[in-house]
Backbone as JSON Lines, residues from 0, in Angstrom:
{"i":0,"aa":"M","n":[174.17,183.17,63.02],"ca":[173.27,182.05,63.11],"c":[172.95,181.58,61.69]}
{"i":1,"aa":"A","n":[172.79,180.3,61.56],"ca":[172.45,179.73,60.26],"c":[171.55,178.52,60.48]}
{"i":2,"aa":"G","n":[170.9,178.1,59.43],"ca":[170.12,176.88,59.48],"c":[168.93,176.91,60.43]}
{"i":3,"aa":"L","n":[168.26,178.04,60.55],"ca":[167.1,178.13,61.44],"c":[166.04,177.13,61.02]}
{"i":4,"aa":"R","n":[165.53,176.4,61.99],"ca":[164.48,175.4,61.74],"c":[163.39,175.53,62.79]}
{"i":5,"aa":"F","n":[162.19,175.21,62.36],"ca":[161.02,175.19,63.24],"c":[160.53,173.75,63.29]}
{"i":6,"aa":"E","n":[160.64,173.1,64.45],"ca":[160.26,171.68,64.56],"c":[160.92,170.84,63.46]}
{"i":7,"aa":"H","n":[162.18,171.04,63.23],"ca":[163.0,170.32,62.24],"c":[162.71,170.71,60.79]}
{"i":8,"aa":"L","n":[161.85,171.69,60.56],"ca":[161.49,172.11,59.21],"c":[162.09,173.48,58.89]}
{"i":9,"aa":"R","n":[162.53,173.68,57.65],"ca":[163.05,174.97,57.23],"c":[161.94,175.99,57.01]}
{"i":10,"aa":"E","n":[160.81,175.54,56.5],"ca":[159.67,176.41,56.21],"c":[158.61,176.22,57.28]}
{"i":11,"aa":"P","n":[158.24,177.26,58.02],"ca":[157.27,177.1,59.09],"c":[155.81,177.09,58.63]}
{"i":12,"aa":"L","n":[155.54,177.33,57.36],"ca":[154.17,177.37,56.86],"c":[153.49,176.02,57.05]}
{"i":13,"aa":"G","n":[152.36,176.03,57.73],"ca":[151.61,174.8,57.95],"c":[152.26,173.86,58.94]}
{"i":14,"aa":"I","n":[152.97,174.4,59.89],"ca":[153.76,173.58,60.81],"c":[152.91,172.73,61.75]}
{"i":15,"aa":"G","n":[151.69,173.18,62.05],"ca":[150.78,172.35,62.83],"c":[150.93,172.44,64.34]}
{"i":16,"aa":"T","n":[151.66,173.4,64.83],"ca":[151.77,173.61,66.27],"c":[151.78,175.11,66.55]}
{"i":17,"aa":"D","n":[151.2,175.5,67.66],"ca":[151.15,176.94,67.98],"c":[152.36,177.41,68.77]}
{"i":18,"aa":"R","n":[153.21,176.48,69.17],"ca":[154.45,176.82,69.88],"c":[155.61,176.02,69.3]}
{"i":19,"aa":"P","n":[156.04,176.37,68.09],"ca":[157.11,175.6,67.45],"c":[158.44,175.75,68.18]}
{"i":20,"aa":"R","n":[159.12,174.63,68.35],"ca":[160.47,174.68,68.93],"c":[161.44,175.12,67.84]}
{"i":21,"aa":"L","n":[162.47,175.84,68.22],"ca":[163.44,176.41,67.28],"c":[164.79,175.72,67.42]}
{"i":22,"aa":"S","n":[165.47,175.57,66.3],"ca":[166.83,175.02,66.28],"c":[167.66,175.82,65.29]}
{"i":23,"aa":"W","n":[168.95,175.93,65.56],"ca":[169.87,176.64,64.66],"c":[171.29,176.19,64.96]}
{"i":24,"aa":"Y","n":[172.2,176.56,64.09],"ca":[173.62,176.38,64.36],"c":[174.31,177.68,64.01]}
{"i":25,"aa":"T","n":[175.49,177.87,64.54],"ca":[176.23,179.11,64.34],"c":[177.5,178.82,63.55]}
{"i":26,"aa":"E","n":[177.72,179.62,62.53],"ca":[178.95,179.55,61.76],"c":[179.82,180.72,62.16]}
{"i":27,"aa":"T","n":[181.02,180.45,62.6],"ca":[181.94,181.51,62.99],"c":[183.37,181.06,62.76]}
{"i":28,"aa":"E","n":[184.22,182.02,62.51],"ca":[185.65,181.74,62.36],"c":[186.4,182.09,63.65]}
{"i":29,"aa":"T","n":[185.67,182.48,64.67],"ca":[186.28,182.83,65.95],"c":[186.64,181.55,66.71]}
{"i":30,"aa":"P","n":[187.92,181.36,67.03],"ca":[188.33,180.14,67.73],"c":[187.7,180.08,69.13]}
{"i":31,"aa":"D","n":[187.3,178.89,69.53],"ca":[186.76,178.64,70.87],"c":[185.5,179.43,71.19]}
{"i":32,"aa":"W","n":[184.78,179.85,70.17],"ca":[183.52,180.58,70.38],"c":[182.49,179.66,70.98]}
{"i":33,"aa":"T","n":[181.74,180.15,71.95],"ca":[180.61,179.4,72.5],"c":[179.44,180.33,72.69]}
{"i":34,"aa":"Q","n":[178.27,179.81,72.51],"ca":[177.04,180.58,72.71],"c":[176.73,180.62,74.2]}
{"i":35,"aa":"T","n":[176.38,181.81,74.71],"ca":[175.98,181.93,76.11],"c":[174.55,182.42,76.24]}
{"i":36,"aa":"A","n":[173.99,182.94,75.16],"ca":[172.61,183.44,75.16],"c":[172.12,183.48,73.73]}
{"i":37,"aa":"Y","n":[170.81,183.66,73.58],"ca":[170.25,183.85,72.24],"c":[169.1,184.83,72.34]}
{"i":38,"aa":"E","n":[168.81,185.5,71.21],"ca":[167.69,186.42,71.11],"c":[166.78,185.95,69.99]}
{"i":39,"aa":"V","n":[165.48,186.03,70.25],"ca":[164.48,185.66,69.26],"c":[163.57,186.87,69.08]}
{"i":40,"aa":"E","n":[163.31,187.22,67.82],"ca":[162.43,188.34,67.52],"c":[161.31,187.87,66.59]}
{"i":41,"aa":"A","n":[160.09,188.2,66.97],"ca":[158.92,187.84,66.16],"c":[157.8,188.81,66.47]}
{"i":42,"aa":"R","n":[157.09,189.2,65.44],"ca":[155.93,190.08,65.59],"c":[156.26,191.37,66.35]}
{"i":43,"aa":"G","n":[157.46,191.89,66.16],"ca":[157.88,193.13,66.81],"c":[158.26,192.98,68.26]}
{"i":44,"aa":"E","n":[158.33,191.77,68.75],"ca":[158.7,191.49,70.13],"c":[160.04,190.77,70.13]}
{"i":45,"aa":"R","n":[160.88,191.09,71.11],"ca":[162.2,190.46,71.2],"c":[162.37,189.87,72.59]}
{"i":46,"aa":"V","n":[162.93,188.64,72.64],"ca":[163.18,187.96,73.9],"c":[164.64,187.52,73.92]}
{"i":47,"aa":"R","n":[165.32,187.76,75.03],"ca":[166.69,187.3,75.21],"c":[166.67,186.2,76.28]}
{"i":48,"aa":"V","n":[167.36,185.1,75.98],"ca":[167.42,183.96,76.9],"c":[168.88,183.63,77.15]}
{"i":49,"aa":"E","n":[169.27,183.59,78.4],"ca":[170.64,183.2,78.77],"c":[170.71,181.68,78.72]}
{"i":50,"aa":"S","n":[171.27,181.14,77.65],"ca":[171.34,179.69,77.48],"c":[172.27,179.35,76.34]}
{"i":51,"aa":"A","n":[172.97,178.24,76.48],"ca":[173.81,177.74,75.4],"c":[173.04,176.82,74.46]}
{"i":52,"aa":"D","n":[171.79,176.54,74.78],"ca":[170.97,175.65,73.95],"c":[170.7,176.25,72.58]}
{"i":53,"aa":"S","n":[170.66,175.39,71.58],"ca":[170.32,175.83,70.22],"c":[169.57,174.75,69.45]}
{"i":54,"aa":"V","n":[169.11,173.72,70.14],"ca":[168.38,172.64,69.51],"c":[167.05,172.45,70.23]}
{"i":55,"aa":"L","n":[165.96,172.6,69.46],"ca":[164.61,172.43,69.96],"c":[164.33,173.27,71.22]}
{"i":56,"aa":"V","n":[164.73,174.54,71.15],"ca":[164.44,175.44,72.27],"c":[162.97,175.84,72.23]}
{"i":57,"aa":"P","n":[162.35,176.04,73.38],"ca":[160.92,176.36,73.42],"c":[160.59,177.71,72.79]}
{"i":58,"aa":"W","n":[159.42,177.81,72.22],"ca":[158.89,179.06,71.67],"c":[158.72,180.04,72.82]}
{"i":59,"aa":"P","n":[159.37,181.22,72.78],"ca":[159.36,182.12,73.94],"c":[158.22,183.15,73.95]}
{"i":60,"aa":"F","n":[157.26,183.02,73.05],"ca":[156.19,184.0,72.92],"c":[154.84,183.35,73.17]}
{"i":61,"aa":"A","n":[153.8,184.17,73.12],"ca":[152.44,183.65,73.19],"c":[152.22,182.7,72.01]}
{"i":62,"aa":"P","n":[151.34,181.73,72.16],"ca":[151.09,180.78,71.06],"c":[150.68,181.51,69.77]}
{"i":63,"aa":"L","n":[151.06,180.94,68.64],"ca":[150.72,181.47,67.33],"c":[149.26,181.15,67.01]}
{"i":64,"aa":"A","n":[148.65,181.99,66.23],"ca":[147.28,181.75,65.78],"c":[147.31,181.25,64.34]}
{"i":65,"aa":"S","n":[146.23,180.65,63.91],"ca":[146.13,180.17,62.53],"c":[146.17,181.33,61.57]}
């Protein structure tokens, strides 16, 4: 995975939302590679989602606090 963004921003500091949407792209040399799922880890919690989506995916955790 590369180019992780939070609401189109590289730096999430001061993002202004408690449920930032995530976007990324994948760099690979594997021919015909396709994403079938993704995993997100934050605050010691990990979530796996079966999805090919990688643009503005919903925040999979409890809302963030200030």
